[in-house]
Amino acid sequence: MSMTGVLRPGHCLLRVLDMEAAVKHYTEIIGLDITGRDDKGRVYLKAWDELDHHSIILREADIPGCDFIAFKVDSKATLERLAKDVEKFGCIVNYLPAGELMETGERVRFQIPTGHHVELYAEKKQVGNGLGNVNPGPWPDGLHGMQPPRMDHWQIHGIELPGSVELFTKVLGFGWTERVKDDNTLMAAFLSCSTKPHDIAFIKDFELQDRFHHVAFYLNTWEEVLRAADIIGKKNVSLDIGPTRHGITRGQTIYFFDPSGNRNEVFSGGYMYYPDMPTIEWTMDELGRAIFYPIRELNERFLTVMT
Ligand SMILES: [Fe+2]
């Protein structure tokens, strides 16, 4: 947990072009479960081991992408305190009332220096993982698709990288696990509010703000990543790259696209982070190895396709 009470990535709202195709992808391919639909036509989903009501929200729209990402904090007092701190930092803060999203309490929304909309919230109905809290089994019956236990992290791109990193590290209390620098320019920052090697990744964009690169789902093992690759092959899912391993985070990974063009990742492994760990540095001449360790080069699609 971060020093200031941010618990974890909680939810994100993805824009999709065709709701039926998107729901089929996130349920049958990824393996999420639908937990609700609201009167605005939004569909709510969760991974099997997430206890809260939802982590992914889908909204039909004309262009794909991500409206906002949200982190859960440990209490309403923390929410109030961080809202004031974020305002003091210079962001305009908006309050969304409880119930605007299904089963979710009040949310605090602000635009960060890279142009993305970020939310904090303290309350969401716990619906459980189907195993109960007394003598639970290791996994529930009826798992399907890639079977991730949870949504894991996001990668987002924008111009004003130092500002967003300062907000996340100095105000929200994230630890800085890894960075890529090109002389004095910060090219990438990997930040954690937990013991994960990253809960969010920021990448420098020289032209555009508010770009969304991917949402990642956690898998328990490298074998499960390979099985996810089998599903991608079997079901004709649009592949980006992998299976392979990252230098940064040491995670094992495969990237692919939902039917609207939003990039997904399934990710396993990675080291355990504690706040006393020095930030790991990568240099630009080793960028290929940093991102895809054995391949040692980046594919054009990975660098340029964003929503
Ligand atoms: Fe990722």
PDB file of C-alpha atoms and ligand atoms in Angstrom:
ATOM      1  CA  MET A   1       0.000   0.000   0.000  1.00  0.00           C
ATOM      2  CA  SER A   2       1.213   3.452  -0.734  1.00  0.00           C
ATOM      3  CA  MET A   3       2.186   5.702   2.152  1.00  0.00           C
ATOM      4  CA  THR A   4      -0.856   7.889   1.526  1.00  0.00           C
ATOM      5  CA  GLY A   5      -3.622   5.307   1.378  1.00  0.00           C
ATOM      6  CA  VAL A   6      -4.033   4.524  -2.336  1.00  0.00           C
ATOM      7  CA  LEU A   7      -4.830   0.802  -2.402  1.00  0.00           C
ATOM      8  CA  ARG A   8      -4.825  -0.298  -6.051  1.00  0.00           C
ATOM      9  CA  PRO A   9      -6.095   0.268  -9.594  1.00  0.00           C
ATOM     10  CA  GLY A  10      -9.861   0.017  -9.139  1.00  0.00           C
ATOM     11  CA  HIS A  11     -11.619   0.509 -12.459  1.00  0.00           C
ATOM     12  CA  CYS A  12     -11.393   2.059 -15.907  1.00  0.00           C
ATOM     13  CA  LEU A  13     -14.030   2.955 -18.449  1.00  0.00           C
ATOM     14  CA  LEU A  14     -13.256   1.756 -21.972  1.00  0.00           C
ATOM     15  CA  ARG A  15     -15.001   3.136 -25.034  1.00  0.00           C
ATOM     16  CA  VAL A  16     -15.993   0.427 -27.512  1.00  0.00           C
ATOM     17  CA  LEU A  17     -17.440   0.654 -31.016  1.00  0.00           C
ATOM     18  CA  ASP A  18     -19.756  -2.363 -30.820  1.00  0.00           C
ATOM     19  CA  MET A  19     -20.984  -3.363 -27.372  1.00  0.00           C
ATOM     20  CA  GLU A  20     -21.980  -6.893 -28.323  1.00  0.00           C
ATOM     21  CA  ALA A  21     -18.569  -7.663 -29.821  1.00  0.00           C
ATOM     22  CA  ALA A  22     -16.815  -6.032 -26.853  1.00  0.00           C
ATOM     23  CA  VAL A  23     -18.823  -7.983 -24.279  1.00  0.00           C
ATOM     24  CA  LYS A  24     -18.061 -11.217 -26.157  1.00  0.00           C
ATOM     25  CA  HIS A  25     -14.326 -10.354 -26.105  1.00  0.00           C
ATOM     26  CA  TYR A  26     -14.090  -9.362 -22.431  1.00  0.00           C
ATOM     27  CA  THR A  27     -16.186 -12.325 -21.257  1.00  0.00           C
ATOM     28  CA  GLU A  28     -15.344 -15.211 -23.617  1.00  0.00           C
ATOM     29  CA  ILE A  29     -11.732 -14.308 -24.533  1.00  0.00           C
ATOM     30  CA  ILE A  30     -10.451 -12.514 -21.413  1.00  0.00           C
ATOM     31  CA  GLY A  31     -12.789 -14.359 -19.040  1.00  0.00           C
ATOM     32  CA  LEU A  32     -14.417 -11.540 -17.075  1.00  0.00           C
ATOM     33  CA  ASP A  33     -17.936 -11.812 -15.673  1.00  0.00           C
ATOM     34  CA  ILE A  34     -20.725  -9.267 -16.214  1.00  0.00           C
ATOM     35  CA  THR A  35     -21.861  -7.822 -12.886  1.00  0.00           C
ATOM     36  CA  GLY A  36     -24.292  -5.179 -14.095  1.00  0.00           C
ATOM     37  CA  ARG A  37     -25.743  -2.956 -16.819  1.00  0.00           C
ATOM     38  CA  ASP A  38     -26.969   0.563 -16.085  1.00  0.00           C
ATOM     39  CA  ASP A  39     -29.606   2.824 -17.620  1.00  0.00           C
ATOM     40  CA  LYS A  40     -26.929   4.587 -19.710  1.00  0.00           C
ATOM     41  CA  GLY A  41     -26.152   1.277 -21.457  1.00  0.00           C
ATOM     42  CA  ARG A  42     -22.814   0.840 -19.672  1.00  0.00           C
ATOM     43  CA  VAL A  43     -21.735  -2.740 -18.952  1.00  0.00           C
ATOM     44  CA  TYR A  44     -19.808  -3.582 -15.757  1.00  0.00           C
ATOM     45  CA  LEU A  45     -17.411  -6.536 -15.491  1.00  0.00           C
ATOM     46  CA  LYS A  46     -14.968  -8.041 -13.012  1.00  0.00           C
ATOM     47  CA  ALA A  47     -12.223 -10.652 -12.948  1.00  0.00           C
ATOM     48  CA  TRP A  48     -12.914 -13.709 -10.846  1.00  0.00           C
ATOM     49  CA  ASP A  49     -10.755 -12.950  -7.777  1.00  0.00           C
ATOM     50  CA  GLU A  50     -11.677  -9.288  -7.516  1.00  0.00           C
ATOM     51  CA  LEU A  51     -13.969  -8.777  -4.554  1.00  0.00           C
ATOM     52  CA  ASP A  52     -15.429  -5.399  -5.594  1.00  0.00           C
ATOM     53  CA  HIS A  53     -18.391  -5.072  -7.966  1.00  0.00           C
ATOM     54  CA  HIS A  54     -16.436  -4.167 -11.113  1.00  0.00           C
ATOM     55  CA  SER A  55     -13.055  -3.238 -12.554  1.00  0.00           C
ATOM     56  CA  ILE A  56     -13.923  -2.741 -16.237  1.00  0.00           C
ATOM     57  CA  ILE A  57     -16.782  -0.585 -17.503  1.00  0.00           C
ATOM     58  CA  LEU A  58     -17.660  -0.554 -21.215  1.00  0.00           C
ATOM     59  CA  ARG A  59     -19.417   2.321 -22.968  1.00  0.00           C
ATOM     60  CA  GLU A  60     -20.427   2.302 -26.641  1.00  0.00           C
ATOM     61  CA  ALA A  61     -18.926   5.281 -28.510  1.00  0.00           C
ATOM     62  CA  ASP A  62     -17.740   6.407 -31.953  1.00  0.00           C
ATOM     63  CA  ILE A  63     -14.040   6.236 -31.064  1.00  0.00           C
ATOM     64  CA  PRO A  64     -12.253   3.685 -28.883  1.00  0.00           C
ATOM     65  CA  GLY A  65     -10.138   4.648 -25.891  1.00  0.00           C
ATOM     66  CA  CYS A  66     -10.358   5.189 -22.162  1.00  0.00           C
ATOM     67  CA  ASP A  67     -12.522   7.873 -20.503  1.00  0.00           C
ATOM     68  CA  PHE A  68     -10.856   7.546 -17.091  1.00  0.00           C
ATOM     69  CA  ILE A  69      -8.858   5.303 -14.799  1.00  0.00           C
ATOM     70  CA  ALA A  70      -9.598   5.073 -11.072  1.00  0.00           C
ATOM     71  CA  PHE A  71      -7.749   4.051  -7.926  1.00  0.00           C
ATOM     72  CA  LYS A  72      -9.411   2.823  -4.747  1.00  0.00           C
ATOM     73  CA  VAL A  73      -8.252   4.491  -1.517  1.00  0.00           C
ATOM     74  CA  ASP A  74      -8.501   3.079   1.994  1.00  0.00           C
ATOM     75  CA  SER A  75     -11.131   5.404   3.530  1.00  0.00           C
ATOM     76  CA  LYS A  76     -13.393   8.394   2.984  1.00  0.00           C
ATOM     77  CA  ALA A  77     -11.004  10.462   5.136  1.00  0.00           C
ATOM     78  CA  THR A  78      -8.148   9.592   2.755  1.00  0.00           C
ATOM     79  CA  LEU A  79     -10.358  10.497  -0.216  1.00  0.00           C
ATOM     80  CA  GLU A  80     -11.097  13.940   1.264  1.00  0.00           C
ATOM     81  CA  ARG A  81      -7.444  14.546   2.141  1.00  0.00           C
ATOM     82  CA  LEU A  82      -6.102  13.499  -1.261  1.00  0.00           C
ATOM     83  CA  ALA A  83      -8.769  15.566  -3.075  1.00  0.00           C
ATOM     84  CA  LYS A  84      -7.484  18.664  -1.255  1.00  0.00           C
ATOM     85  CA  ASP A  85      -3.842  17.742  -1.918  1.00  0.00           C
ATOM     86  CA  VAL A  86      -4.520  17.171  -5.641  1.00  0.00           C
ATOM     87  CA  GLU A  87      -6.275  20.575  -5.825  1.00  0.00           C
ATOM     88  CA  LYS A  88      -3.329  22.215  -4.045  1.00  0.00           C
ATOM     89  CA  PHE A  89      -1.027  20.606  -6.625  1.00  0.00           C
ATOM     90  CA  GLY A  90      -2.936  22.541  -9.297  1.00  0.00           C
ATOM     91  CA  CYS A  91      -5.509  20.132 -10.740  1.00  0.00           C
ATOM     92  CA  ILE A  92      -9.189  21.055 -11.054  1.00  0.00           C
ATOM     93  CA  VAL A  93     -11.110  18.544  -8.937  1.00  0.00           C
ATOM     94  CA  ASN A  94     -14.675  17.448  -9.686  1.00  0.00           C
ATOM     95  CA  TYR A  95     -16.859  15.388  -7.389  1.00  0.00           C
ATOM     96  CA  LEU A  96     -19.127  12.706  -8.857  1.00  0.00           C
ATOM     97  CA  PRO A  97     -21.943  11.607  -6.552  1.00  0.00           C
ATOM     98  CA  ALA A  98     -22.305   8.108  -5.133  1.00  0.00           C
ATOM     99  CA  GLY A  99     -24.338   5.921  -7.477  1.00  0.00           C
ATOM    100  CA  GLU A 100     -23.224   7.663 -10.714  1.00  0.00           C
ATOM    101  CA  LEU A 101     -21.410   4.382 -11.365  1.00  0.00           C
ATOM    102  CA  MET A 102     -23.209   1.245 -10.173  1.00  0.00           C
ATOM    103  CA  GLU A 103     -22.489   0.193  -6.561  1.00  0.00           C
ATOM    104  CA  THR A 104     -19.792   2.870  -6.251  1.00  0.00           C
ATOM    105  CA  GLY A 105     -19.480   5.680  -3.698  1.00  0.00           C
ATOM    106  CA  GLU A 106     -18.464   9.280  -4.325  1.00  0.00           C
ATOM    107  CA  ARG A 107     -15.613   9.728  -6.785  1.00  0.00           C
ATOM    108  CA  VAL A 108     -13.083  12.513  -7.062  1.00  0.00           C
ATOM    109  CA  ARG A 109     -12.031  13.200 -10.658  1.00  0.00           C
ATOM    110  CA  PHE A 110      -9.149  15.372 -11.909  1.00  0.00           C
ATOM    111  CA  GLN A 111      -7.167  15.860 -15.091  1.00  0.00           C
ATOM    112  CA  ILE A 112      -3.469  15.107 -14.658  1.00  0.00           C
ATOM    113  CA  PRO A 113      -0.642  16.957 -16.500  1.00  0.00           C
ATOM    114  CA  THR A 114      -0.519  14.298 -19.285  1.00  0.00           C
ATOM    115  CA  GLY A 115      -4.203  15.061 -20.022  1.00  0.00           C
ATOM    116  CA  HIS A 116      -5.705  11.845 -18.633  1.00  0.00           C
ATOM    117  CA  HIS A 117      -8.722  11.824 -16.342  1.00  0.00           C
ATOM    118  CA  VAL A 118      -7.990  10.041 -13.075  1.00  0.00           C
ATOM    119  CA  GLU A 119     -10.405   9.231 -10.273  1.00  0.00           C
ATOM    120  CA  LEU A 120     -10.127   8.255  -6.634  1.00  0.00           C
ATOM    121  CA  TYR A 121     -12.909   6.589  -4.654  1.00  0.00           C
ATOM    122  CA  ALA A 122     -13.197   4.877  -1.280  1.00  0.00           C
ATOM    123  CA  GLU A 123     -16.326   2.767  -1.529  1.00  0.00           C
ATOM    124  CA  LYS A 124     -17.570   0.063  -3.871  1.00  0.00           C
ATOM    125  CA  LYS A 125     -19.892  -2.827  -3.021  1.00  0.00           C
ATOM    126  CA  GLN A 126     -18.004  -6.044  -2.351  1.00  0.00           C
ATOM    127  CA  VAL A 127     -19.631  -8.920  -4.192  1.00  0.00           C
ATOM    128  CA  GLY A 128     -16.886 -11.462  -3.445  1.00  0.00           C
ATOM    129  CA  ASN A 129     -15.160 -14.082  -5.573  1.00  0.00           C
ATOM    130  CA  GLY A 130     -17.689 -16.869  -5.098  1.00  0.00           C
ATOM    131  CA  LEU A 131     -15.486 -18.765  -2.639  1.00  0.00           C
ATOM    132  CA  GLY A 132     -16.638 -17.206   0.627  1.00  0.00           C
ATOM    133  CA  ASN A 133     -14.418 -16.243   3.548  1.00  0.00           C
ATOM    134  CA  VAL A 134     -14.554 -19.500   5.513  1.00  0.00           C
ATOM    135  CA  ASN A 135     -12.533 -22.508   4.305  1.00  0.00           C
ATOM    136  CA  PRO A 136     -12.445 -21.220   0.712  1.00  0.00           C
ATOM    137  CA  GLY A 137     -11.362 -23.364  -2.226  1.00  0.00           C
ATOM    138  CA  PRO A 138      -8.504 -22.196  -4.463  1.00  0.00           C
ATOM    139  CA  TRP A 139     -10.709 -21.154  -7.391  1.00  0.00           C
ATOM    140  CA  PRO A 140     -14.401 -21.118  -8.242  1.00  0.00           C
ATOM    141  CA  ASP A 141     -16.152 -23.387 -10.726  1.00  0.00           C
ATOM    142  CA  GLY A 142     -17.020 -22.045 -14.160  1.00  0.00           C
ATOM    143  CA  LEU A 143     -13.826 -20.114 -14.992  1.00  0.00           C
ATOM    144  CA  HIS A 144     -13.557 -19.310 -18.686  1.00  0.00           C
ATOM    145  CA  GLY A 145     -11.312 -17.615 -21.250  1.00  0.00           C
ATOM    146  CA  MET A 146      -7.849 -16.530 -20.076  1.00  0.00           C
ATOM    147  CA  GLN A 147      -9.063 -16.617 -16.456  1.00  0.00           C
ATOM    148  CA  PRO A 148      -7.200 -13.625 -14.991  1.00  0.00           C
ATOM    149  CA  PRO A 149      -7.757 -13.223 -11.248  1.00  0.00           C
ATOM    150  CA  ARG A 150      -7.585  -9.423 -11.516  1.00  0.00           C
ATOM    151  CA  MET A 151      -7.058  -6.335 -13.613  1.00  0.00           C
ATOM    152  CA  ASP A 152      -3.430  -5.380 -12.961  1.00  0.00           C
ATOM    153  CA  HIS A 153      -2.255  -2.020 -14.368  1.00  0.00           C
ATOM    154  CA  TRP A 154      -2.489   0.584 -17.127  1.00  0.00           C
ATOM    155  CA  GLN A 155       0.014   2.210 -19.490  1.00  0.00           C
ATOM    156  CA  ILE A 156      -0.799   5.751 -20.609  1.00  0.00           C
ATOM    157  CA  HIS A 157       1.111   8.274 -22.751  1.00  0.00           C
ATOM    158  CA  GLY A 158       1.302  12.068 -22.806  1.00  0.00           C
ATOM    159  CA  ILE A 159       3.550  15.077 -23.269  1.00  0.00           C
ATOM    160  CA  GLU A 160       3.866  16.427 -19.719  1.00  0.00           C
ATOM    161  CA  LEU A 161       5.377  13.306 -18.158  1.00  0.00           C
ATOM    162  CA  PRO A 162       7.293  14.958 -15.280  1.00  0.00           C
ATOM    163  CA  GLY A 163       4.117  16.678 -14.012  1.00  0.00           C
ATOM    164  CA  SER A 164       2.069  13.474 -13.874  1.00  0.00           C
ATOM    165  CA  VAL A 165       4.941  11.593 -12.241  1.00  0.00           C
ATOM    166  CA  GLU A 166       5.350  14.334  -9.627  1.00  0.00           C
ATOM    167  CA  LEU A 167       1.616  14.208  -8.849  1.00  0.00           C
ATOM    168  CA  PHE A 168       1.620  10.432  -8.467  1.00  0.00           C
ATOM    169  CA  THR A 169       4.835  10.201  -6.418  1.00  0.00           C
ATOM    170  CA  LYS A 170       4.663  13.347  -4.245  1.00  0.00           C
ATOM    171  CA  VAL A 171       0.893  13.734  -3.759  1.00  0.00           C
ATOM    172  CA  LEU A 172      -0.579  10.241  -4.182  1.00  0.00           C
ATOM    173  CA  GLY A 173       2.431   8.497  -2.590  1.00  0.00           C
ATOM    174  CA  PHE A 174       3.390   6.071  -5.360  1.00  0.00           C
ATOM    175  CA  GLY A 175       6.858   4.531  -5.388  1.00  0.00           C
ATOM    176  CA  TRP A 176       9.011   4.906  -8.490  1.00  0.00           C
ATOM    177  CA  THR A 177      10.170   1.428  -9.505  1.00  0.00           C
ATOM    178  CA  GLU A 178      11.815   1.973 -12.935  1.00  0.00           C
ATOM    179  CA  ARG A 179      12.523   4.753 -15.413  1.00  0.00           C
ATOM    180  CA  VAL A 180      13.859   5.243 -18.934  1.00  0.00           C
ATOM    181  CA  LYS A 181      15.826   8.442 -19.625  1.00  0.00           C
ATOM    182  CA  ASP A 182      17.197   9.923 -22.827  1.00  0.00           C
ATOM    183  CA  ASP A 183      19.878  12.334 -21.561  1.00  0.00           C
ATOM    184  CA  ASN A 184      17.750  14.722 -19.491  1.00  0.00           C
ATOM    185  CA  THR A 185      14.372  13.749 -20.964  1.00  0.00           C
ATOM    186  CA  LEU A 186      12.205  11.364 -18.967  1.00  0.00           C
ATOM    187  CA  MET A 187      10.873   8.825 -21.482  1.00  0.00           C
ATOM    188  CA  ALA A 188       9.079   6.361 -19.192  1.00  0.00           C
ATOM    189  CA  ALA A 189       8.170   6.007 -15.523  1.00  0.00           C
ATOM    190  CA  PHE A 190       6.845   2.882 -13.807  1.00  0.00           C
ATOM    191  CA  LEU A 191       5.066   3.595 -10.535  1.00  0.00           C
ATOM    192  CA  SER A 192       3.669   1.391  -7.774  1.00  0.00           C
ATOM    193  CA  CYS A 193       1.196   1.962  -4.929  1.00  0.00           C
ATOM    194  CA  SER A 194       1.672  -1.630  -3.738  1.00  0.00           C
ATOM    195  CA  THR A 195       4.278  -4.411  -3.808  1.00  0.00           C
ATOM    196  CA  LYS A 196       3.692  -4.884  -7.549  1.00  0.00           C
ATOM    197  CA  PRO A 197       6.471  -3.720  -9.913  1.00  0.00           C
ATOM    198  CA  HIS A 198       3.969  -1.270 -11.417  1.00  0.00           C
ATOM    199  CA  ASP A 199       0.391  -0.189 -10.940  1.00  0.00           C
ATOM    200  CA  ILE A 200       0.679   2.426 -13.678  1.00  0.00           C
ATOM    201  CA  ALA A 201       3.194   3.179 -16.423  1.00  0.00           C
ATOM    202  CA  PHE A 202       3.654   6.643 -17.975  1.00  0.00           C
ATOM    203  CA  ILE A 203       5.352   6.947 -21.376  1.00  0.00           C
ATOM    204  CA  LYS A 204       6.509  10.163 -23.078  1.00  0.00           C
ATOM    205  CA  ASP A 205       4.623  11.271 -26.173  1.00  0.00           C
ATOM    206  CA  PHE A 206       6.105  14.185 -28.098  1.00  0.00           C
ATOM    207  CA  GLU A 207       2.898  15.222 -29.877  1.00  0.00           C
ATOM    208  CA  LEU A 208      -0.293  14.130 -28.162  1.00  0.00           C
ATOM    209  CA  GLN A 209      -1.777  14.191 -24.674  1.00  0.00           C
ATOM    210  CA  ASP A 210      -4.242  11.731 -23.095  1.00  0.00           C
ATOM    211  CA  ARG A 211      -3.252   8.617 -25.044  1.00  0.00           C
ATOM    212  CA  PHE A 212      -4.183   5.153 -23.816  1.00  0.00           C
ATOM    213  CA  HIS A 213      -1.771   2.290 -24.541  1.00  0.00           C
ATOM    214  CA  HIS A 214      -3.185  -0.709 -22.663  1.00  0.00           C
ATOM    215  CA  VAL A 215      -5.035  -2.229 -19.760  1.00  0.00           C
ATOM    216  CA  ALA A 216      -3.375  -5.337 -18.333  1.00  0.00           C
ATOM    217  CA  PHE A 217      -4.850  -8.380 -16.627  1.00  0.00           C
ATOM    218  CA  TYR A 218      -2.797 -10.540 -14.299  1.00  0.00           C
ATOM    219  CA  LEU A 219      -2.170 -14.249 -14.876  1.00  0.00           C
ATOM    220  CA  ASN A 220      -0.575 -16.472 -12.254  1.00  0.00           C
ATOM    221  CA  THR A 221       2.076 -18.205 -14.362  1.00  0.00           C
ATOM    222  CA  TRP A 222       4.028 -18.119 -17.625  1.00  0.00           C
ATOM    223  CA  GLU A 223       2.120 -21.283 -18.614  1.00  0.00           C
ATOM    224  CA  GLU A 224      -1.112 -19.313 -18.302  1.00  0.00           C
ATOM    225  CA  VAL A 225       0.355 -16.622 -20.605  1.00  0.00           C
ATOM    226  CA  LEU A 226       1.119 -19.365 -23.151  1.00  0.00           C
ATOM    227  CA  ARG A 227      -2.424 -20.693 -22.772  1.00  0.00           C
ATOM    228  CA  ALA A 228      -3.706 -17.137 -23.377  1.00  0.00           C
ATOM    229  CA  ALA A 229      -1.644 -17.167 -26.598  1.00  0.00           C
ATOM    230  CA  ASP A 230      -3.381 -20.417 -27.579  1.00  0.00           C
ATOM    231  CA  ILE A 231      -6.754 -18.718 -27.082  1.00  0.00           C
ATOM    232  CA  ILE A 232      -5.598 -15.744 -29.204  1.00  0.00           C
ATOM    233  CA  GLY A 233      -4.646 -18.179 -31.987  1.00  0.00           C
ATOM    234  CA  LYS A 234      -7.730 -20.333 -31.668  1.00  0.00           C
ATOM    235  CA  LYS A 235     -10.218 -17.431 -31.599  1.00  0.00           C
ATOM    236  CA  ASN A 236      -8.495 -15.225 -34.220  1.00  0.00           C
ATOM    237  CA  VAL A 237      -7.860 -12.383 -31.777  1.00  0.00           C
ATOM    238  CA  SER A 238      -5.774  -9.521 -33.217  1.00  0.00           C
ATOM    239  CA  LEU A 239      -2.249 -10.033 -31.834  1.00  0.00           C
ATOM    240  CA  ASP A 240       0.217  -7.213 -31.163  1.00  0.00           C
ATOM    241  CA  ILE A 241       3.299  -8.999 -29.832  1.00  0.00           C
ATOM    242  CA  GLY A 242       4.350 -11.924 -27.653  1.00  0.00           C
ATOM    243  CA  PRO A 243       4.398 -14.125 -25.715  1.00  0.00           C
ATOM    244  CA  THR A 244       7.680 -12.675 -24.454  1.00  0.00           C
ATOM    245  CA  ARG A 245       9.332 -11.129 -21.399  1.00  0.00           C
ATOM    246  CA  HIS A 246       9.811  -7.521 -20.325  1.00  0.00           C
ATOM    247  CA  GLY A 247      13.197  -6.266 -19.089  1.00  0.00           C
ATOM    248  CA  ILE A 248      11.332  -3.616 -17.079  1.00  0.00           C
ATOM    249  CA  THR A 249       9.339  -5.371 -14.302  1.00  0.00           C
ATOM    250  CA  ARG A 250      10.679  -8.796 -15.518  1.00  0.00           C
ATOM    251  CA  GLY A 251       7.069  -9.694 -16.301  1.00  0.00           C
ATOM    252  CA  GLN A 252       5.976 -12.251 -18.890  1.00  0.00           C
ATOM    253  CA  THR A 253       3.549 -10.800 -21.365  1.00  0.00           C
ATOM    254  CA  ILE A 254       1.411 -10.956 -24.476  1.00  0.00           C
ATOM    255  CA  TYR A 255      -0.308  -7.957 -26.106  1.00  0.00           C
ATOM    256  CA  PHE A 256      -3.433  -8.088 -28.260  1.00  0.00           C
ATOM    257  CA  PHE A 257      -6.424  -5.930 -29.223  1.00  0.00           C
ATOM    258  CA  ASP A 258     -10.101  -5.953 -28.374  1.00  0.00           C
ATOM    259  CA  PRO A 259     -12.496  -5.706 -31.383  1.00  0.00           C
ATOM    260  CA  SER A 260     -12.546  -1.877 -31.068  1.00  0.00           C
ATOM    261  CA  GLY A 261      -8.739  -1.569 -31.188  1.00  0.00           C
ATOM    262  CA  ASN A 262      -8.099  -1.024 -27.479  1.00  0.00           C
ATOM    263  CA  ARG A 263      -4.885  -2.825 -26.535  1.00  0.00           C
ATOM    264  CA  ASN A 264      -5.032  -5.503 -23.819  1.00  0.00           C
ATOM    265  CA  GLU A 265      -2.133  -7.251 -22.078  1.00  0.00           C
ATOM    266  CA  VAL A 266      -1.982 -10.378 -19.980  1.00  0.00           C
ATOM    267  CA  PHE A 267       0.958 -10.283 -17.611  1.00  0.00           C
ATOM    268  CA  SER A 268       2.518 -12.660 -15.103  1.00  0.00           C
ATOM    269  CA  GLY A 269       5.495 -12.639 -12.763  1.00  0.00           C
ATOM    270  CA  GLY A 270       7.522  -9.556 -11.956  1.00  0.00           C
ATOM    271  CA  TYR A 271       9.443  -8.886  -8.771  1.00  0.00           C
ATOM    272  CA  MET A 272       8.078  -7.715  -5.438  1.00  0.00           C
ATOM    273  CA  TYR A 273       8.541  -3.991  -4.796  1.00  0.00           C
ATOM    274  CA  TYR A 274       9.127  -2.277  -1.458  1.00  0.00           C
ATOM    275  CA  PRO A 275       9.492   1.494  -1.049  1.00  0.00           C
ATOM    276  CA  ASP A 276      13.171   1.241  -0.023  1.00  0.00           C
ATOM    277  CA  MET A 277      14.129  -0.222  -3.423  1.00  0.00           C
ATOM    278  CA  PRO A 278      16.218   2.195  -5.534  1.00  0.00           C
ATOM    279  CA  THR A 279      14.620   3.184  -8.851  1.00  0.00           C
ATOM    280  CA  ILE A 280      15.974   1.001 -11.679  1.00  0.00           C
ATOM    281  CA  GLU A 281      17.347   2.989 -14.633  1.00  0.00           C
ATOM    282  CA  TRP A 282      17.254   2.008 -18.317  1.00  0.00           C
ATOM    283  CA  THR A 283      19.129   3.913 -21.000  1.00  0.00           C
ATOM    284  CA  MET A 284      17.683   4.659 -24.452  1.00  0.00           C
ATOM    285  CA  ASP A 285      20.275   2.507 -26.226  1.00  0.00           C
ATOM    286  CA  GLU A 286      18.831  -0.484 -24.309  1.00  0.00           C
ATOM    287  CA  LEU A 287      15.164   0.456 -24.814  1.00  0.00           C
ATOM    288  CA  GLY A 288      14.459  -2.636 -26.940  1.00  0.00           C
ATOM    289  CA  ARG A 289      15.768  -4.925 -24.197  1.00  0.00           C
ATOM    290  CA  ALA A 290      13.919  -2.912 -21.530  1.00  0.00           C
ATOM    291  CA  ILE A 291      10.559  -3.502 -23.193  1.00  0.00           C
ATOM    292  CA  PHE A 292      11.012  -6.924 -24.863  1.00  0.00           C
ATOM    293  CA  TYR A 293      14.076  -8.536 -23.310  1.00  0.00           C
ATOM    294  CA  PRO A 294      14.797 -11.482 -25.648  1.00  0.00           C
ATOM    295  CA  ILE A 295      13.654  -9.794 -28.885  1.00  0.00           C
ATOM    296  CA  ARG A 296      15.622  -6.579 -28.066  1.00  0.00           C
ATOM    297  CA  GLU A 297      13.592  -4.404 -30.406  1.00  0.00           C
ATOM    298  CA  LEU A 298      10.220  -2.667 -30.443  1.00  0.00           C
ATOM    299  CA  ASN A 299       7.659  -3.307 -33.142  1.00  0.00           C
ATOM    300  CA  GLU A 300       6.241  -0.234 -34.886  1.00  0.00           C
ATOM    301  CA  ARG A 301       2.658  -1.138 -33.912  1.00  0.00           C
ATOM    302  CA  PHE A 302       3.520  -1.221 -30.207  1.00  0.00           C
ATOM    303  CA  LEU A 303       4.982   2.288 -30.469  1.00  0.00           C
ATOM    304  CA  THR A 304       2.334   3.933 -32.604  1.00  0.00           C
ATOM    305  CA  VAL A 305      -1.089   2.301 -32.141  1.00  0.00           C
ATOM    306  CA  MET A 306      -2.934   3.909 -29.242  1.00  0.00           C
ATOM    307  CA  THR A 307      -6.520   4.795 -28.446  1.00  0.00           C
TER     308      THR A 307
HETATM  309 FE    FE B   1       1.693  -3.463 -19.162  1.00  0.00          FE
END
